[in-house]
CSV table of C-alpha atoms in Angstrom, one decimal:
chain,number,residue,atom,x,y,z
A,1,MET,CA,7.6,-4.3,16.5
A,2,ASN,CA,10.5,-5.6,14.6
A,3,ASN,CA,13.3,-3.1,14.8
A,4,GLU,CA,15.2,-4.4,11.8
A,5,MET,CA,12.1,-4.1,9.7
A,6,MET,CA,11.5,-0.5,11.0
A,7,LYS,CA,15.1,0.4,10.1
A,8,LYS,CA,14.6,-0.9,6.6
A,9,ILE,CA,11.3,0.9,6.1
A,10,CYS,CA,12.7,4.2,7.4
A,11,HIS,CA,16.2,4.3,5.9
A,12,ALA,CA,16.5,2.1,2.8
A,13,ASP,CA,15.9,3.2,-0.8
A,14,GLY,CA,13.0,1.5,-2.5
A,15,PHE,CA,9.2,1.3,-2.7
A,16,ILE,CA,6.3,-0.8,-1.3
A,17,ALA,CA,4.8,-3.4,-3.6
A,18,ALA,CA,1.1,-3.6,-3.3
A,19,LEU,CA,0.1,-7.2,-3.8
A,20,ASP,CA,-3.2,-7.0,-1.9
A,21,GLN,CA,-6.0,-7.3,-4.4
A,22,SER,CA,-9.0,-8.7,-2.5
A,23,GLY,CA,-12.1,-10.4,-3.5
A,24,GLY,CA,-13.6,-7.4,-5.3
A,25,SER,CA,-10.5,-6.4,-7.3
A,26,THR,CA,-9.1,-9.9,-8.0
A,27,PRO,CA,-11.1,-10.7,-11.1
A,28,ASN,CA,-9.8,-7.6,-12.9
A,29,ALA,CA,-6.2,-8.3,-11.8
A,30,LEU,CA,-6.6,-11.9,-13.2
A,31,TYR,CA,-8.1,-10.5,-16.4
A,32,LEU,CA,-5.1,-8.2,-16.9
A,33,TYR,CA,-2.8,-11.1,-16.2
A,34,GLY,CA,-4.5,-13.1,-18.9
A,35,ILE,CA,-6.5,-15.5,-16.8
A,36,LYS,CA,-10.0,-16.0,-18.4
A,37,ASP,CA,-13.0,-15.9,-16.2
A,38,ASP,CA,-14.0,-19.4,-17.2
A,39,GLU,CA,-10.8,-20.7,-15.5
A,40,TYR,CA,-12.0,-20.0,-12.0
A,41,GLU,CA,-15.2,-19.2,-10.0
A,42,VAL,CA,-15.5,-15.7,-8.5
A,43,GLY,CA,-15.1,-15.7,-4.7
A,44,LYS,CA,-14.3,-19.4,-4.6
A,45,PRO,CA,-11.1,-21.2,-3.8
A,46,SER,CA,-10.3,-21.5,-7.5
A,47,MET,CA,-10.1,-17.7,-7.8
A,48,TYR,CA,-7.8,-17.4,-4.8
A,49,ASP,CA,-5.6,-20.2,-6.1
A,50,ALA,CA,-5.3,-18.4,-9.4
A,51,VAL,CA,-4.3,-15.1,-7.8
A,52,HIS,CA,-1.9,-16.8,-5.4
A,53,ASN,CA,-0.2,-18.4,-8.3
A,54,MET,CA,0.2,-15.0,-9.9
A,55,ARG,CA,1.6,-13.5,-6.7
A,56,THR,CA,3.9,-16.5,-6.2
A,57,ARG,CA,5.4,-16.0,-9.6
A,58,ILE,CA,6.0,-12.3,-8.8
A,59,MET,CA,7.5,-12.9,-5.3
A,60,THR,CA,9.7,-15.8,-6.4
A,61,SER,CA,11.0,-13.8,-9.4
A,62,LYS,CA,14.8,-13.1,-9.3
A,63,SER,CA,13.8,-9.4,-10.0
A,64,PHE,CA,11.7,-9.2,-6.8
A,65,THR,CA,14.2,-8.6,-4.0
A,66,GLY,CA,14.8,-6.3,-1.1
A,67,ASP,CA,17.5,-4.4,-3.0
A,68,ARG,CA,14.8,-2.3,-4.5
A,69,ILE,CA,11.6,-3.2,-2.6
A,70,LEU,CA,11.1,-2.1,0.9
A,71,ALA,CA,7.9,-4.0,1.7
A,72,ALA,CA,5.0,-5.9,0.2
A,73,ILE,CA,1.3,-5.5,1.2
A,74,LEU,CA,-0.5,-8.8,1.3
A,75,PHE,CA,-4.1,-9.9,1.2
A,76,GLU,CA,-5.1,-12.0,4.3
A,77,ASP,CA,-5.4,-15.2,2.1
A,78,THR,CA,-1.9,-14.7,0.8
A,79,MET,CA,-0.5,-14.3,4.4
A,80,ASN,CA,-2.1,-17.5,5.3
A,81,ARG,CA,-0.5,-19.4,2.4
A,82,GLU,CA,3.0,-20.5,1.6
A,83,ILE,CA,5.6,-19.6,-1.0
A,84,ASN,CA,7.8,-22.6,-1.9
A,85,GLY,CA,6.7,-24.4,1.3
A,86,VAL,CA,7.5,-21.4,3.5
A,87,PRO,CA,4.8,-19.1,5.2
A,88,THR,CA,4.5,-16.0,2.9
A,89,ALA,CA,5.6,-13.4,5.5
A,90,GLU,CA,8.6,-15.5,6.6
A,91,TYR,CA,9.5,-16.1,2.9
A,92,LEU,CA,9.5,-12.4,2.1
A,93,TRP,CA,11.6,-11.3,5.1
A,94,LYS,CA,14.1,-14.2,5.4
A,95,GLU,CA,14.5,-15.1,1.7
A,96,LYS,CA,13.9,-11.7,0.0
A,97,ASN,CA,14.6,-9.1,2.8
A,98,ILE,CA,11.2,-7.6,2.1
A,99,VAL,CA,9.0,-6.3,5.0
A,100,PRO,CA,5.6,-8.1,5.1
A,101,ILE,CA,2.5,-5.9,5.6
A,102,LEU,CA,-1.2,-7.1,5.9
A,103,LYS,CA,-4.2,-5.5,4.3
A,104,VAL,CA,-6.9,-5.5,7.0
A,105,ASP,CA,-9.9,-3.6,5.7
A,106,LYS,CA,-13.0,-5.4,4.6
A,107,GLY,CA,-14.1,-3.1,1.8
A,108,LEU,CA,-16.0,0.2,1.5
A,109,GLU,CA,-19.4,1.5,2.6
A,110,PRO,CA,-21.7,3.2,0.0
A,111,GLU,CA,-20.8,6.8,-0.6
A,112,LYS,CA,-22.1,9.3,1.9
A,113,ASP,CA,-21.0,13.0,2.3
A,114,GLY,CA,-18.8,12.5,-0.7
A,115,VAL,CA,-16.7,9.7,0.8
A,116,GLN,CA,-16.7,6.0,1.3
A,117,LEU,CA,-15.8,4.9,4.8
A,118,MET,CA,-14.5,1.5,5.6
A,119,LYS,CA,-16.8,-1.3,6.5
A,120,PRO,CA,-16.5,-2.5,10.1
A,121,ILE,CA,-13.6,-4.8,10.9
A,122,PRO,CA,-15.0,-6.9,13.7
A,123,GLU,CA,-12.1,-9.5,13.6
A,124,LEU,CA,-9.4,-6.8,13.7
A,125,ASP,CA,-7.8,-7.8,17.0
A,126,ALA,CA,-7.6,-11.5,15.9
A,127,MET,CA,-6.2,-10.5,12.5
A,128,CYS,CA,-3.5,-8.4,14.2
A,129,ASP,CA,-2.7,-11.3,16.6
A,130,ALA,CA,-2.4,-13.7,13.7
A,131,ALA,CA,-0.2,-11.3,11.7
A,132,LEU,CA,2.2,-10.7,14.6
A,133,ALA,CA,2.5,-14.5,15.1
A,134,LYS,CA,3.4,-14.8,11.4
A,135,GLY,CA,6.1,-12.1,11.5
A,136,VAL,CA,4.1,-9.3,9.9
A,137,PHE,CA,5.4,-5.7,10.5
A,138,GLY,CA,2.3,-3.6,9.8
A,139,THR,CA,-1.1,-3.2,8.3
A,140,LYS,CA,-2.9,-1.2,5.5
A,141,MET,CA,-6.5,-0.1,5.2
A,142,ARG,CA,-8.2,2.0,2.5
A,143,SER,CA,-11.1,4.4,2.3
A,144,VAL,CA,-12.0,6.7,-0.6
A,145,ILE,CA,-12.7,10.4,-1.0
A,146,ASN,CA,-14.7,11.3,-4.1
A,147,PHE,CA,-15.6,14.9,-3.4
A,148,ALA,CA,-14.3,17.9,-1.4
A,149,ASN,CA,-16.9,17.5,1.4
A,150,ARG,CA,-15.4,18.8,4.6
A,151,GLU,CA,-17.5,16.7,7.0
A,152,GLY,CA,-17.0,13.5,4.9
A,153,ILE,CA,-13.2,14.0,4.9
A,154,LYS,CA,-13.2,14.6,8.6
A,155,GLN,CA,-15.1,11.3,9.2
A,156,ILE,CA,-12.7,9.5,6.8
A,157,VAL,CA,-9.6,10.7,8.7
A,158,GLU,CA,-11.1,10.1,12.2
A,159,GLN,CA,-12.0,6.5,11.2
A,160,GLN,CA,-8.5,5.9,9.9
A,161,PHE,CA,-6.8,7.2,13.0
A,162,THR,CA,-9.2,5.5,15.4
A,163,ILE,CA,-8.6,2.1,13.8
A,164,GLY,CA,-4.9,2.9,13.4
A,165,LYS,CA,-4.5,3.4,17.2
A,166,GLN,CA,-6.2,0.1,17.8
A,167,ILE,CA,-3.6,-1.5,15.5
A,168,MET,CA,-0.7,0.4,17.2
A,169,LYS,CA,-1.8,-1.1,20.5
A,170,LYS,CA,-1.2,-4.5,19.1
A,171,GLY,CA,2.4,-3.7,18.2
A,172,LEU,CA,1.9,-3.3,14.5
A,173,VAL,CA,2.6,-0.1,12.4
A,174,PRO,CA,-0.5,0.9,10.4
A,175,ILE,CA,-0.5,2.4,6.9
A,176,LEU,CA,-3.5,4.8,6.8
A,177,GLU,CA,-4.8,5.1,3.2
A,178,PRO,CA,-7.5,7.8,2.7
A,179,GLU,CA,-7.4,7.6,-1.1
A,180,VAL,CA,-8.6,10.7,-3.2
A,181,ASN,CA,-10.2,9.4,-6.4
A,182,ILE,CA,-8.0,10.6,-9.2
A,183,LYS,CA,-11.2,11.2,-11.3
A,184,SER,CA,-12.8,13.5,-8.7
A,185,PRO,CA,-13.7,16.9,-10.2
A,186,GLU,CA,-12.8,18.4,-6.9
A,187,LYS,CA,-9.5,16.5,-6.4
A,188,THR,CA,-7.3,19.6,-5.6
A,189,GLU,CA,-9.8,20.9,-3.0
A,190,ALA,CA,-10.3,17.5,-1.5
A,191,GLU,CA,-6.5,17.0,-1.1
A,192,ALA,CA,-6.2,20.4,0.7
A,193,LEU,CA,-8.9,19.4,3.1
A,194,LEU,CA,-7.4,16.0,3.6
A,195,ARG,CA,-3.9,17.4,4.4
A,196,ALA,CA,-5.4,19.7,7.0
A,197,GLU,CA,-7.3,16.9,8.7
A,198,LEU,CA,-4.3,14.6,8.7
A,199,LEU,CA,-2.1,17.2,10.3
A,200,GLU,CA,-4.8,17.9,12.9
A,201,ASN,CA,-5.1,14.3,13.9
A,202,LEU,CA,-1.4,13.8,14.1
A,203,LYS,CA,-1.3,16.3,16.9
A,204,MET,CA,-3.3,13.8,19.0
A,205,LEU,CA,-0.7,11.0,18.7
A,206,ARG,CA,1.8,10.3,21.4
A,207,GLU,CA,5.5,10.5,20.6
A,208,ASP,CA,5.8,6.7,20.4
A,209,GLN,CA,2.7,6.2,18.1
A,210,LYS,CA,4.0,5.9,14.5
A,211,CYS,CA,2.2,5.4,11.2
A,212,LEU,CA,2.6,5.6,7.4
A,213,PHE,CA,0.3,7.3,5.0
A,214,LYS,CA,-0.6,6.0,1.6
A,215,LEU,CA,-2.0,8.8,-0.5
A,216,SER,CA,-3.0,9.6,-4.0
A,217,LEU,CA,-0.4,11.5,-6.1
A,218,PRO,CA,-1.4,15.1,-5.5
A,219,GLU,CA,-2.3,17.9,-8.0
A,220,VAL,CA,0.0,20.3,-6.2
A,221,ASP,CA,3.6,19.1,-6.0
A,222,ASP,CA,5.0,18.6,-2.5
A,223,LEU,CA,1.5,19.1,-1.0
A,224,TYR,CA,2.4,16.5,1.7
A,225,GLU,CA,5.8,17.9,2.6
A,226,GLN,CA,4.7,18.6,6.2
A,227,LEU,CA,3.6,14.9,6.6
A,228,VAL,CA,6.9,13.7,5.2
A,229,SER,CA,8.8,15.6,7.9
A,230,HIS,CA,6.4,14.9,10.8
A,231,PRO,CA,8.0,13.0,13.7
A,232,ASN,CA,5.1,10.5,14.0
A,233,VAL,CA,5.1,9.6,10.3
A,234,VAL,CA,7.5,6.8,9.3
A,235,ARG,CA,7.0,7.3,5.6
A,236,VAL,CA,4.5,8.8,3.1
A,237,VAL,CA,3.9,6.5,0.1
A,238,ALA,CA,1.9,7.1,-3.0
A,239,LEU,CA,-0.6,4.8,-4.7
A,240,SER,CA,-0.9,4.8,-8.5
A,241,GLY,CA,-4.6,5.1,-8.4
A,242,GLY,CA,-5.3,4.2,-12.0
A,243,TYR,CA,-2.5,6.2,-13.6
A,244,SER,CA,-0.3,4.3,-16.0
A,245,ARG,CA,3.2,3.4,-14.7
A,246,ALA,CA,4.8,6.2,-16.8
A,247,GLU,CA,2.3,8.8,-15.5
A,248,ALA,CA,2.6,7.7,-11.9
A,249,ASN,CA,6.4,7.7,-12.0
A,250,ASP,CA,6.4,11.2,-13.5
A,251,LEU,CA,4.1,12.5,-10.8
A,252,LEU,CA,5.9,10.7,-8.0
A,253,ALA,CA,9.4,12.0,-9.0
A,254,ARG,CA,8.1,15.5,-8.2
A,255,GLN,CA,6.9,14.7,-4.7
A,256,HIS,CA,10.0,15.0,-2.5
A,257,GLY,CA,10.3,12.5,0.3
A,258,VAL,CA,7.4,10.3,-1.0
A,259,VAL,CA,8.0,6.8,-2.4
A,260,ALA,CA,5.8,4.5,-4.4
A,261,SER,CA,3.3,1.9,-3.2
A,262,PHE,CA,2.0,0.8,-6.6
A,263,SER,CA,-0.2,-2.2,-7.5
A,264,ARG,CA,-1.6,-1.9,-11.0
A,265,ALA,CA,1.4,0.2,-12.2
A,266,LEU,CA,3.8,-2.5,-10.8
A,267,THR,CA,2.1,-5.4,-12.6
A,268,GLU,CA,1.4,-3.6,-15.8
A,269,GLY,CA,2.2,-5.8,-18.8
A,270,LEU,CA,2.7,-9.0,-16.8
A,271,ARG,CA,0.8,-12.0,-18.3
A,272,ALA,CA,0.5,-15.6,-17.5
A,273,ASP,CA,1.6,-16.7,-21.0
A,274,LEU,CA,5.0,-15.0,-20.8
A,275,THR,CA,8.0,-17.3,-20.5
A,276,ASP,CA,9.9,-17.1,-17.2
A,277,GLU,CA,12.6,-15.1,-18.9
A,278,GLU,CA,10.1,-12.7,-20.4
A,279,PHE,CA,8.2,-12.4,-17.1
A,280,ASP,CA,11.4,-11.6,-15.1
A,281,GLU,CA,12.6,-9.1,-17.7
A,282,MET,CA,9.3,-7.2,-17.7
A,283,LEU,CA,9.0,-7.3,-13.9
A,284,ASP,CA,12.7,-6.1,-13.7
A,285,THR,CA,11.9,-3.1,-15.9
A,286,SER,CA,8.8,-2.2,-13.9
A,287,ILE,CA,10.6,-2.5,-10.6
A,288,GLY,CA,13.5,-0.5,-12.0
A,289,GLU,CA,11.4,2.4,-13.2
A,290,ILE,CA,9.4,2.6,-10.0
A,291,PHE,CA,12.6,2.4,-7.9
A,292,GLU,CA,14.2,5.2,-9.8
A,293,ALA,CA,11.1,7.4,-9.5
A,294,SER,CA,11.0,6.7,-5.8
A,295,LYS,CA,14.7,7.4,-5.4
A,296,ALA,CA,14.4,10.7,-7.3
A,297,SER,CA,11.5,11.8,-5.1
A,298,ASN,CA,13.5,10.9,-2.0
A,299,VAL,CA,16.5,13.0,-2.6
A,300,LYS,CA,15.4,15.8,-0.2
A,301,LYS,CA,14.1,13.4,2.5
A,302,GLU,CA,15.3,14.4,5.9
A,303,LEU,CA,15.3,11.5,8.3
A,304,HIS,CA,14.5,12.3,11.9
A,305,SER,CA,16.4,10.9,14.9
A,306,HIS,CA,13.4,8.7,15.9
A,307,LYS,CA,13.7,6.9,12.6
C-alpha cells in the first residue's frame, strides 16, 4: 500500500472521478460525447481507442488535477495504455497527483432475489498483481440492488466483502460498491437493509483491513453516518446513479462526510466537437461544482487516528 496515496485519500479535499466505463456502458458514453456508432465497432479495438481518446482528453486537461480530484477509477484497458507516452497510473500520480484505482468486476449476473450479483472474477489475483506493478492504489467493483429483498442484499454484501478481503490480501484497498438502483420502488427500505448488512460485515474485519464504500445517494440524509465514522472505512463516496449533476450535487451536499465518485455527472456536457478551450472550461465548471458539493458534505467529517 502506498502511504502517500492513502494520506491523500483520507485527508485531502476533493472527489473521485469515475472514468471506468467498460464494454457494456462504453457505447452510451461515446454517444453522449458525440461519437457516432458508425465511427467504431462495438467491443472491438476501435471502440476502446475511441473511449481512450475521450479519457485522455479529460485526464490531460488543465482542469483535471489533484487540487480538486482525489482519485480516478480506471477501466483495465485504460490502465494498460499510456497517456502522453507514460503508463496511465503513473501519469495520474506523478503528473497530476491523482490516485489511480482499477475497476475489477466483470459485469453483473441476471437478477435474482431482487439483486444482481457480480459475475465471477477468475483472473482477480493476476489483475491485482498487474495493478500493483503499475502503481495502482486500490480497486472498485459494482453490484446492484433493485428491491428490498433481505436475502438478496445479504448475498450482495457477503460477496462484496469476500472479494474485498481477497483484494486486501494483495495489498490493495478495495472500494465496495453495492449500488441501490435509484429507480427502485423500494429504495428507502433497500438502503436501510443495506446499511445494516454493511455494519454487520464490518464487525468481521481486522483492525488493519481497510475499505471504501461507493453507495447511491440515499433517500434519508446522513443514512451512512455510522459508516463514515467507522474505523475500518477509509471513506464513503457517492455515485451519481443517473441523477443530473445538479441533482446529485444537491443530494450529496446533505450527506455529511460523504464525497462524490461521479461518472456521468462528471462528463455531462462534454463533447468531442468542443474546442480545447470550450472543453477545458466545461470540465472546469463540472469539477468545480462537484468539488464544492463534496467539500460542503465533508464539513463534519471526523478523521480517525488510523487515517
